[in-house]
Coordinates of C-alpha atoms in Angstrom, one line a residue:
M5 CA 0.0 0.0 0.0
K6 CA 1.3 3.4 -0.9
V7 CA 0.5 6.5 1.2
V8 CA 1.0 10.3 0.9
D9 CA 1.7 12.4 3.9
H10 CA -0.2 15.6 3.2
A11 CA 1.9 17.5 5.7
V12 CA 4.8 17.0 3.2
E13 CA 3.2 16.6 -0.2
Y14 CA -0.1 16.1 -2.0
V15 CA 0.9 13.7 -4.7
R16 CA 3.6 11.2 -5.3
G17 CA 3.5 9.9 -8.9
E18 CA 0.1 8.3 -9.3
V19 CA -0.6 8.2 -5.5
H20 CA -3.1 10.9 -4.5
T21 CA -6.5 11.4 -3.1
N22 CA -8.3 13.1 -6.0
G23 CA -9.8 9.8 -7.3
L24 CA -11.2 8.9 -3.9
E25 CA -12.5 12.4 -3.3
N26 CA -14.2 12.3 -6.8
F27 CA -15.8 8.9 -6.0
W28 CA -17.2 10.1 -2.6
S29 CA -18.5 13.3 -4.2
L30 CA -20.4 11.2 -6.8
L31 CA -21.6 8.8 -4.2
K32 CA -23.0 11.5 -2.0
R33 CA -24.6 13.3 -5.0
G34 CA -26.1 10.0 -6.2
I35 CA -27.6 9.2 -2.8
N36 CA -29.0 12.7 -2.2
G37 CA -30.3 13.1 -5.7
T38 CA -31.7 9.7 -6.3
Y39 CA -33.0 8.2 -3.1
V40 CA -35.6 9.7 -0.7
S41 CA -34.1 8.0 2.4
V42 CA -31.2 5.7 2.9
E43 CA -31.2 3.0 5.6
P44 CA -27.7 2.5 7.1
F45 CA -28.3 -1.3 6.8
H46 CA -28.4 -1.0 3.0
L47 CA -25.7 1.6 2.6
F48 CA -23.3 -1.0 1.2
R49 CA -25.8 -1.7 -1.6
Y50 CA -25.8 2.0 -2.7
W51 CA -22.0 2.0 -2.4
M52 CA -21.7 -1.1 -4.6
N53 CA -24.0 0.3 -7.2
R54 CA -22.0 3.6 -7.4
R55 CA -18.7 1.7 -7.4
F56 CA -19.9 -0.4 -10.4
R57 CA -20.9 2.8 -12.3
Y58 CA -17.7 4.5 -11.4
N59 CA -15.4 1.6 -12.4
N60 CA -17.3 1.2 -15.7
R61 CA -17.8 4.9 -16.7
V62 CA -15.1 5.2 -19.4
G63 CA -16.1 3.7 -22.8
F64 CA -19.5 2.4 -21.5
E65 CA -23.0 3.6 -22.3
D66 CA -25.9 2.8 -20.1
K67 CA -26.8 -0.2 -22.3
D68 CA -23.3 -1.5 -22.0
R69 CA -23.3 -1.2 -18.2
F70 CA -26.7 -3.0 -18.1
D71 CA -25.4 -5.8 -20.3
L72 CA -22.3 -6.2 -18.2
A73 CA -24.3 -6.3 -14.9
V74 CA -26.7 -8.9 -16.3
R75 CA -23.8 -11.1 -17.5
Q76 CA -22.3 -10.9 -14.0
I77 CA -25.6 -12.0 -12.4
V78 CA -26.1 -15.1 -14.5
G79 CA -25.0 -18.2 -12.7
S80 CA -24.6 -16.4 -9.4
G81 CA -27.1 -18.6 -7.7
S82 CA -29.8 -16.0 -7.6
P83 CA -33.3 -17.5 -7.5
G84 CA -35.1 -17.5 -10.8
I85 CA -31.9 -16.6 -12.8
T86 CA -30.1 -19.3 -14.7

């Protein structure tokens, strides 16, 4: 694991906090703008949804993300899905 001491520097090569800060900003905006209320018990589900969208944002359209999500569900043992 690589770390950056912000008392000394803000970036070391590709190690910085901008990507994480960007992700948290998008997560908060997505939760506040999409959902009426969020139960802490389900917070990990909202996080996983936004993580999937964030990791598949470049070179993907909505239909491509949907196709990828469905292909990952198939064979996962979910009831009614084969």
